[in-house]
């Protein structure tokens, strides 16, 4: 028997809201303080990557070595600046098409989850005023391995009591889609089809997606 769509698992940054710009500003402040070159192109590599792994990427340009203690302190400082910025997040920063699509899922009894590398995922969803749409939020504190590891998606499927084959992941990053595939799930890419070549379908953003299009993946 063919699997049926039971749940949609959403990445957060780049799918629901653009928090990457705030991560960038906070990392940039830290990099400037340390005299390390950092720009928006390097920032692209931080998307979907854990906090410490992000710092390691920034430190590739550093001329000196940092102790583990110093690295921990730096991630804490950056996170404090980042938290101050996202304290101001408002519902009008929700990306186009998201609310309409979430409403259509609710009306059709499809379960919803957030699957994010961020330890601030629940806080962000609360600030955006959309907590009620999600049956579970899996964030950075719930996982030990980052995407492309499938852990974050498998934890969500288990919490939702669904099989991986009944889940569809919405992702803006190649590594995230890779994680979805390793979890045995279908994947909708949001962004550039030339980059998200591993997705089942790719849309520019959520305004282009409908429940019917997702259902077609199960035919
Ligand atoms: P935090 P996602 C990711 O979110 C961000 O894309 C990435 O830049 C960030 O380093 C990571 O969360 C961890 O975030 O420092 O807040 O725990 O795309 O997985 O929703
Ligand atoms: Mg993302």
PDB file of C-alpha atoms and ligand atoms in Angstrom:
ATOM      1  CA  UNK A   1       0.000   0.000   0.000  1.00  0.00           C
ATOM      2  CA  UNK A   2       1.234   3.473  -0.881  1.00  0.00           C
ATOM      3  CA  UNK A   3       2.136   5.854   1.952  1.00  0.00           C
ATOM      4  CA  UNK A   4      -0.123   8.856   2.518  1.00  0.00           C
ATOM      5  CA  UNK A   5       0.826  12.367   3.524  1.00  0.00           C
ATOM      6  CA  UNK A   6       0.435  12.736   7.310  1.00  0.00           C
ATOM      7  CA  UNK A   7       2.931  15.423   8.308  1.00  0.00           C
ATOM      8  CA  UNK A   8       4.956  18.342   7.026  1.00  0.00           C
ATOM      9  CA  UNK A   9       8.258  19.162   8.726  1.00  0.00           C
ATOM     10  CA  UNK A  10       9.433  22.745   8.269  1.00  0.00           C
ATOM     11  CA  UNK A  11      12.938  24.048   8.555  1.00  0.00           C
ATOM     12  CA  UNK A  12      12.825  27.432  10.316  1.00  0.00           C
ATOM     13  CA  UNK A  13      15.516  29.812   9.071  1.00  0.00           C
ATOM     14  CA  UNK A  14      14.910  30.513   5.362  1.00  0.00           C
ATOM     15  CA  UNK A  15      11.545  28.727   5.258  1.00  0.00           C
ATOM     16  CA  UNK A  16       9.345  30.340   7.924  1.00  0.00           C
ATOM     17  CA  UNK A  17      11.401  33.476   8.633  1.00  0.00           C
ATOM     18  CA  UNK A  18      14.706  34.988   7.519  1.00  0.00           C
ATOM     19  CA  UNK A  19      16.699  34.853  10.757  1.00  0.00           C
ATOM     20  CA  UNK A  20      19.936  34.500   8.736  1.00  0.00           C
ATOM     21  CA  UNK A  21      20.188  38.289   8.529  1.00  0.00           C
ATOM     22  CA  UNK A  22      20.232  38.559  12.332  1.00  0.00           C
ATOM     23  CA  UNK A  23      22.730  35.690  12.671  1.00  0.00           C
ATOM     24  CA  UNK A  24      24.867  37.591  10.160  1.00  0.00           C
ATOM     25  CA  UNK A  25      24.740  40.893  12.064  1.00  0.00           C
ATOM     26  CA  UNK A  26      25.662  39.216  15.362  1.00  0.00           C
ATOM     27  CA  UNK A  27      28.506  37.137  13.849  1.00  0.00           C
ATOM     28  CA  UNK A  28      29.746  40.228  11.974  1.00  0.00           C
ATOM     29  CA  UNK A  29      29.922  42.186  15.240  1.00  0.00           C
ATOM     30  CA  UNK A  30      31.948  39.377  16.805  1.00  0.00           C
ATOM     31  CA  UNK A  31      34.235  38.967  13.780  1.00  0.00           C
ATOM     32  CA  UNK A  32      34.886  42.740  13.667  1.00  0.00           C
ATOM     33  CA  UNK A  33      35.721  42.745  17.373  1.00  0.00           C
ATOM     34  CA  UNK A  34      38.240  39.942  16.793  1.00  0.00           C
ATOM     35  CA  UNK A  35      39.627  41.523  13.597  1.00  0.00           C
ATOM     36  CA  UNK A  36      38.548  38.556  11.460  1.00  0.00           C
ATOM     37  CA  UNK A  37      37.332  39.052   7.891  1.00  0.00           C
ATOM     38  CA  UNK A  38      33.685  38.006   7.489  1.00  0.00           C
ATOM     39  CA  UNK A  39      31.165  38.831   4.762  1.00  0.00           C
ATOM     40  CA  UNK A  40      27.731  37.801   3.495  1.00  0.00           C
ATOM     41  CA  UNK A  41      29.222  35.197   1.167  1.00  0.00           C
ATOM     42  CA  UNK A  42      30.859  33.382   4.084  1.00  0.00           C
ATOM     43  CA  UNK A  43      27.574  33.801   5.980  1.00  0.00           C
ATOM     44  CA  UNK A  44      25.852  31.630   3.350  1.00  0.00           C
ATOM     45  CA  UNK A  45      27.910  28.706   4.653  1.00  0.00           C
ATOM     46  CA  UNK A  46      26.464  29.176   8.163  1.00  0.00           C
ATOM     47  CA  UNK A  47      22.863  28.530   7.148  1.00  0.00           C
ATOM     48  CA  UNK A  48      21.481  25.436   8.887  1.00  0.00           C
ATOM     49  CA  UNK A  49      24.845  24.858  10.604  1.00  0.00           C
ATOM     50  CA  UNK A  50      25.056  24.639  14.431  1.00  0.00           C
ATOM     51  CA  UNK A  51      26.309  27.564  16.514  1.00  0.00           C
ATOM     52  CA  UNK A  52      29.754  26.124  17.271  1.00  0.00           C
ATOM     53  CA  UNK A  53      30.232  24.848  13.708  1.00  0.00           C
ATOM     54  CA  UNK A  54      29.357  28.363  12.500  1.00  0.00           C
ATOM     55  CA  UNK A  55      32.090  29.850  14.689  1.00  0.00           C
ATOM     56  CA  UNK A  56      34.605  27.307  13.365  1.00  0.00           C
ATOM     57  CA  UNK A  57      33.826  28.475   9.802  1.00  0.00           C
ATOM     58  CA  UNK A  58      34.391  32.116  10.820  1.00  0.00           C
ATOM     59  CA  UNK A  59      37.659  31.212  12.566  1.00  0.00           C
ATOM     60  CA  UNK A  60      39.041  29.709   9.326  1.00  0.00           C
ATOM     61  CA  UNK A  61      40.053  33.323   8.506  1.00  0.00           C
ATOM     62  CA  UNK A  62      41.640  33.967  11.911  1.00  0.00           C
ATOM     63  CA  UNK A  63      45.385  34.391  12.245  1.00  0.00           C
ATOM     64  CA  UNK A  64      45.480  33.017  15.778  1.00  0.00           C
ATOM     65  CA  UNK A  65      44.256  29.893  17.550  1.00  0.00           C
ATOM     66  CA  UNK A  66      41.476  30.055  20.148  1.00  0.00           C
ATOM     67  CA  UNK A  67      41.073  27.744  23.154  1.00  0.00           C
ATOM     68  CA  UNK A  68      37.874  25.737  23.592  1.00  0.00           C
ATOM     69  CA  UNK A  69      36.982  28.034  26.522  1.00  0.00           C
ATOM     70  CA  UNK A  70      37.421  31.139  24.369  1.00  0.00           C
ATOM     71  CA  UNK A  71      35.292  29.596  21.627  1.00  0.00           C
ATOM     72  CA  UNK A  72      32.506  28.849  24.107  1.00  0.00           C
ATOM     73  CA  UNK A  73      32.616  32.431  25.385  1.00  0.00           C
ATOM     74  CA  UNK A  74      32.500  33.769  21.835  1.00  0.00           C
ATOM     75  CA  UNK A  75      29.420  31.717  20.941  1.00  0.00           C
ATOM     76  CA  UNK A  76      27.734  32.966  24.125  1.00  0.00           C
ATOM     77  CA  UNK A  77      28.523  36.601  23.338  1.00  0.00           C
ATOM     78  CA  UNK A  78      27.261  36.188  19.774  1.00  0.00           C
ATOM     79  CA  UNK A  79      24.109  34.451  20.994  1.00  0.00           C
ATOM     80  CA  UNK A  80      23.372  37.251  23.475  1.00  0.00           C
ATOM     81  CA  UNK A  81      23.577  39.838  20.681  1.00  0.00           C
ATOM     82  CA  UNK A  82      21.462  37.609  18.444  1.00  0.00           C
ATOM     83  CA  UNK A  83      18.813  37.131  21.158  1.00  0.00           C
ATOM     84  CA  UNK A  84      18.590  40.911  21.663  1.00  0.00           C
ATOM     85  CA  UNK A  85      17.865  41.266  17.928  1.00  0.00           C
ATOM     86  CA  UNK A  86      15.265  38.527  17.666  1.00  0.00           C
ATOM     87  CA  UNK A  87      13.541  39.872  20.779  1.00  0.00           C
ATOM     88  CA  UNK A  88      12.137  42.425  18.296  1.00  0.00           C
ATOM     89  CA  UNK A  89      10.787  39.796  15.827  1.00  0.00           C
ATOM     90  CA  UNK A  90       7.177  40.430  14.816  1.00  0.00           C
ATOM     91  CA  UNK A  91       4.572  38.419  12.832  1.00  0.00           C
ATOM     92  CA  UNK A  92       5.095  40.665   9.775  1.00  0.00           C
ATOM     93  CA  UNK A  93       8.488  38.992   9.293  1.00  0.00           C
ATOM     94  CA  UNK A  94       6.857  35.642   8.528  1.00  0.00           C
ATOM     95  CA  UNK A  95       7.825  34.813   4.935  1.00  0.00           C
ATOM     96  CA  UNK A  96       5.216  35.158   2.117  1.00  0.00           C
ATOM     97  CA  UNK A  97       2.715  32.331   1.725  1.00  0.00           C
ATOM     98  CA  UNK A  98       3.513  30.646   5.050  1.00  0.00           C
ATOM     99  CA  UNK A  99       0.306  31.471   6.943  1.00  0.00           C
ATOM    100  CA  UNK A 100      -2.019  30.531   4.051  1.00  0.00           C
ATOM    101  CA  UNK A 101      -0.242  27.202   3.643  1.00  0.00           C
ATOM    102  CA  UNK A 102      -0.286  26.456   7.391  1.00  0.00           C
ATOM    103  CA  UNK A 103      -4.025  27.203   7.456  1.00  0.00           C
ATOM    104  CA  UNK A 104      -4.650  24.779   4.593  1.00  0.00           C
ATOM    105  CA  UNK A 105      -2.722  22.056   6.472  1.00  0.00           C
ATOM    106  CA  UNK A 106      -4.761  22.647   9.634  1.00  0.00           C
ATOM    107  CA  UNK A 107      -8.028  22.447   7.684  1.00  0.00           C
ATOM    108  CA  UNK A 108      -6.955  19.124   6.184  1.00  0.00           C
ATOM    109  CA  UNK A 109      -5.686  17.510   9.391  1.00  0.00           C
ATOM    110  CA  UNK A 110      -2.015  17.393   8.321  1.00  0.00           C
ATOM    111  CA  UNK A 111       0.378  17.472  11.285  1.00  0.00           C
ATOM    112  CA  UNK A 112       3.083  20.147  11.381  1.00  0.00           C
ATOM    113  CA  UNK A 113       6.533  20.310  12.963  1.00  0.00           C
ATOM    114  CA  UNK A 114       9.493  22.669  13.066  1.00  0.00           C
ATOM    115  CA  UNK A 115      12.861  20.976  12.494  1.00  0.00           C
ATOM    116  CA  UNK A 116      15.624  23.488  13.167  1.00  0.00           C
ATOM    117  CA  UNK A 117      19.271  23.519  14.220  1.00  0.00           C
ATOM    118  CA  UNK A 118      18.503  26.569  16.369  1.00  0.00           C
ATOM    119  CA  UNK A 119      18.272  26.467  20.153  1.00  0.00           C
ATOM    120  CA  UNK A 120      16.028  29.534  19.860  1.00  0.00           C
ATOM    121  CA  UNK A 121      13.483  27.817  17.577  1.00  0.00           C
ATOM    122  CA  UNK A 122      10.581  27.761  20.078  1.00  0.00           C
ATOM    123  CA  UNK A 123      11.317  31.357  21.118  1.00  0.00           C
ATOM    124  CA  UNK A 124      11.236  32.525  17.478  1.00  0.00           C
ATOM    125  CA  UNK A 125       7.996  30.690  16.708  1.00  0.00           C
ATOM    126  CA  UNK A 126       6.446  32.264  19.803  1.00  0.00           C
ATOM    127  CA  UNK A 127       7.615  35.759  18.787  1.00  0.00           C
ATOM    128  CA  UNK A 128       6.037  35.226  15.354  1.00  0.00           C
ATOM    129  CA  UNK A 129       2.763  34.242  17.048  1.00  0.00           C
ATOM    130  CA  UNK A 130       2.394  30.908  15.220  1.00  0.00           C
ATOM    131  CA  UNK A 131       3.024  28.350  17.993  1.00  0.00           C
ATOM    132  CA  UNK A 132      -0.540  27.027  17.694  1.00  0.00           C
ATOM    133  CA  UNK A 133       0.122  25.682  14.177  1.00  0.00           C
ATOM    134  CA  UNK A 134       2.819  23.240  15.275  1.00  0.00           C
ATOM    135  CA  UNK A 135       2.346  19.862  16.943  1.00  0.00           C
ATOM    136  CA  UNK A 136       6.021  19.790  17.922  1.00  0.00           C
ATOM    137  CA  UNK A 137       9.145  21.929  17.680  1.00  0.00           C
ATOM    138  CA  UNK A 138      12.447  20.076  17.365  1.00  0.00           C
ATOM    139  CA  UNK A 139      15.356  22.459  17.946  1.00  0.00           C
ATOM    140  CA  UNK A 140      19.085  22.486  18.549  1.00  0.00           C
ATOM    141  CA  UNK A 141      18.689  21.324  22.161  1.00  0.00           C
ATOM    142  CA  UNK A 142      16.921  18.131  21.039  1.00  0.00           C
ATOM    143  CA  UNK A 143      19.579  16.816  18.672  1.00  0.00           C
ATOM    144  CA  UNK A 144      23.270  15.890  18.720  1.00  0.00           C
ATOM    145  CA  UNK A 145      23.935  15.794  14.964  1.00  0.00           C
ATOM    146  CA  UNK A 146      23.306  18.591  12.441  1.00  0.00           C
ATOM    147  CA  UNK A 147      21.853  18.270   8.957  1.00  0.00           C
ATOM    148  CA  UNK A 148      22.677  16.506   6.614  1.00  0.00           C
ATOM    149  CA  UNK A 149      22.266  13.967   9.420  1.00  0.00           C
ATOM    150  CA  UNK A 150      18.584  12.910   9.449  1.00  0.00           C
ATOM    151  CA  UNK A 151      18.292  13.047  13.273  1.00  0.00           C
ATOM    152  CA  UNK A 152      16.170  16.228  13.544  1.00  0.00           C
ATOM    153  CA  UNK A 153      13.600  14.840  11.078  1.00  0.00           C
ATOM    154  CA  UNK A 154      13.474  11.380  12.631  1.00  0.00           C
ATOM    155  CA  UNK A 155      12.903  12.878  16.107  1.00  0.00           C
ATOM    156  CA  UNK A 156       9.980  14.899  14.695  1.00  0.00           C
ATOM    157  CA  UNK A 157       8.439  11.867  12.943  1.00  0.00           C
ATOM    158  CA  UNK A 158       8.621   9.870  16.162  1.00  0.00           C
ATOM    159  CA  UNK A 159       7.036  12.660  18.210  1.00  0.00           C
ATOM    160  CA  UNK A 160       4.248  12.991  15.642  1.00  0.00           C
ATOM    161  CA  UNK A 161       3.747   9.229  15.598  1.00  0.00           C
ATOM    162  CA  UNK A 162       4.196   9.110  11.825  1.00  0.00           C
ATOM    163  CA  UNK A 163       6.396   6.990   9.576  1.00  0.00           C
ATOM    164  CA  UNK A 164       9.190   8.753   7.658  1.00  0.00           C
ATOM    165  CA  UNK A 165       7.492   7.771   4.378  1.00  0.00           C
ATOM    166  CA  UNK A 166       4.412   9.763   5.488  1.00  0.00           C
ATOM    167  CA  UNK A 167       6.417  12.980   6.002  1.00  0.00           C
ATOM    168  CA  UNK A 168       7.442  15.787   3.662  1.00  0.00           C
ATOM    169  CA  UNK A 169      10.271  18.156   4.600  1.00  0.00           C
ATOM    170  CA  UNK A 170      10.348  21.825   3.531  1.00  0.00           C
ATOM    171  CA  UNK A 171      13.918  23.082   3.328  1.00  0.00           C
ATOM    172  CA  UNK A 172      15.939  25.931   1.828  1.00  0.00           C
ATOM    173  CA  UNK A 173      19.343  24.241   2.182  1.00  0.00           C
ATOM    174  CA  UNK A 174      20.899  21.420   0.156  1.00  0.00           C
ATOM    175  CA  UNK A 175      22.185  19.796   3.379  1.00  0.00           C
ATOM    176  CA  UNK A 176      18.674  19.885   4.857  1.00  0.00           C
ATOM    177  CA  UNK A 177      17.198  18.145   1.816  1.00  0.00           C
ATOM    178  CA  UNK A 178      19.994  15.589   2.019  1.00  0.00           C
ATOM    179  CA  UNK A 179      18.977  14.969   5.669  1.00  0.00           C
ATOM    180  CA  UNK A 180      15.337  14.517   4.632  1.00  0.00           C
ATOM    181  CA  UNK A 181      16.320  11.980   1.985  1.00  0.00           C
ATOM    182  CA  UNK A 182      18.495  10.046   4.450  1.00  0.00           C
ATOM    183  CA  UNK A 183      15.493   9.979   6.795  1.00  0.00           C
ATOM    184  CA  UNK A 184      13.436   8.346   4.017  1.00  0.00           C
ATOM    185  CA  UNK A 185      11.212  11.418   3.528  1.00  0.00           C
ATOM    186  CA  UNK A 186      10.148  13.466   0.538  1.00  0.00           C
ATOM    187  CA  UNK A 187      11.502  16.989   0.226  1.00  0.00           C
ATOM    188  CA  UNK A 188      10.234  20.298  -1.118  1.00  0.00           C
ATOM    189  CA  UNK A 189      13.038  22.765  -1.806  1.00  0.00           C
ATOM    190  CA  UNK A 190      12.428  26.478  -1.396  1.00  0.00           C
ATOM    191  CA  UNK A 191      14.828  28.585  -3.421  1.00  0.00           C
ATOM    192  CA  UNK A 192      16.992  28.052  -6.498  1.00  0.00           C
ATOM    193  CA  UNK A 193      16.381  24.794  -8.458  1.00  0.00           C
ATOM    194  CA  UNK A 194      19.991  24.897  -9.687  1.00  0.00           C
ATOM    195  CA  UNK A 195      21.183  24.611  -6.084  1.00  0.00           C
ATOM    196  CA  UNK A 196      18.445  22.405  -4.569  1.00  0.00           C
ATOM    197  CA  UNK A 197      18.962  19.655  -7.143  1.00  0.00           C
ATOM    198  CA  UNK A 198      18.253  16.872  -4.613  1.00  0.00           C
ATOM    199  CA  UNK A 199      14.641  17.992  -3.844  1.00  0.00           C
ATOM    200  CA  UNK A 200      11.532  16.243  -5.236  1.00  0.00           C
ATOM    201  CA  UNK A 201      10.140  19.624  -6.267  1.00  0.00           C
ATOM    202  CA  UNK A 202      11.473  23.164  -5.913  1.00  0.00           C
ATOM    203  CA  UNK A 203       9.433  26.356  -5.457  1.00  0.00           C
ATOM    204  CA  UNK A 204      10.658  29.941  -5.341  1.00  0.00           C
ATOM    205  CA  UNK A 205       8.912  30.437  -1.993  1.00  0.00           C
ATOM    206  CA  UNK A 206       5.820  29.274  -0.118  1.00  0.00           C
ATOM    207  CA  UNK A 207       3.427  31.359  -2.249  1.00  0.00           C
ATOM    208  CA  UNK A 208       4.001  28.816  -5.045  1.00  0.00           C
ATOM    209  CA  UNK A 209       3.126  25.731  -3.013  1.00  0.00           C
ATOM    210  CA  UNK A 210      -0.288  24.155  -2.435  1.00  0.00           C
ATOM    211  CA  UNK A 211      -1.397  21.065  -0.568  1.00  0.00           C
ATOM    212  CA  UNK A 212      -2.384  19.539  -3.950  1.00  0.00           C
ATOM    213  CA  UNK A 213       1.189  19.873  -5.221  1.00  0.00           C
ATOM    214  CA  UNK A 214       2.512  18.129  -2.112  1.00  0.00           C
ATOM    215  CA  UNK A 215      -0.142  15.388  -2.373  1.00  0.00           C
ATOM    216  CA  UNK A 216       1.009  14.678  -5.943  1.00  0.00           C
ATOM    217  CA  UNK A 217       4.336  13.460  -4.541  1.00  0.00           C
ATOM    218  CA  UNK A 218       2.417  10.491  -3.104  1.00  0.00           C
ATOM    219  CA  UNK A 219       0.659   9.419  -6.324  1.00  0.00           C
TER     220      UNK A 219
HETATM  221  P1  LIG B   1      21.293  29.023  17.229  1.00  0.00           P
HETATM  222  P2  LIG B   1      17.686  26.412  10.834  1.00  0.00           P
HETATM  223  C1  LIG B   1      19.934  27.444  11.919  1.00  0.00           C
HETATM  224  O1  LIG B   1      18.544  27.477  11.743  1.00  0.00           O
HETATM  225  C2  LIG B   1      20.545  28.669  11.258  1.00  0.00           C
HETATM  226  O2  LIG B   1      20.317  28.602   9.856  1.00  0.00           O
HETATM  227  C3  LIG B   1      22.041  28.672  11.495  1.00  0.00           C
HETATM  228  O3  LIG B   1      22.639  29.799  10.880  1.00  0.00           O
HETATM  229  C4  LIG B   1      22.296  28.702  13.007  1.00  0.00           C
HETATM  230  O4  LIG B   1      23.699  28.674  13.282  1.00  0.00           O
HETATM  231  C5  LIG B   1      21.620  27.485  13.636  1.00  0.00           C
HETATM  232  O5  LIG B   1      20.219  27.517  13.338  1.00  0.00           O
HETATM  233  C6  LIG B   1      21.804  27.451  15.151  1.00  0.00           C
HETATM  234  O6  LIG B   1      21.131  28.535  15.702  1.00  0.00           O
HETATM  235  O7  LIG B   1      22.634  29.664  17.374  1.00  0.00           O
HETATM  236  O8  LIG B   1      20.153  29.987  17.383  1.00  0.00           O
HETATM  237  O9  LIG B   1      21.128  27.812  18.112  1.00  0.00           O
HETATM  238  O10 LIG B   1      17.914  26.761   9.377  1.00  0.00           O
HETATM  239  O11 LIG B   1      18.149  25.012  11.157  1.00  0.00           O
HETATM  240  O12 LIG B   1      16.279  26.689  11.265  1.00  0.00           O
HETATM  241 MG1  LIG B   2      17.222  26.830   6.665  1.00  0.00          MG
END
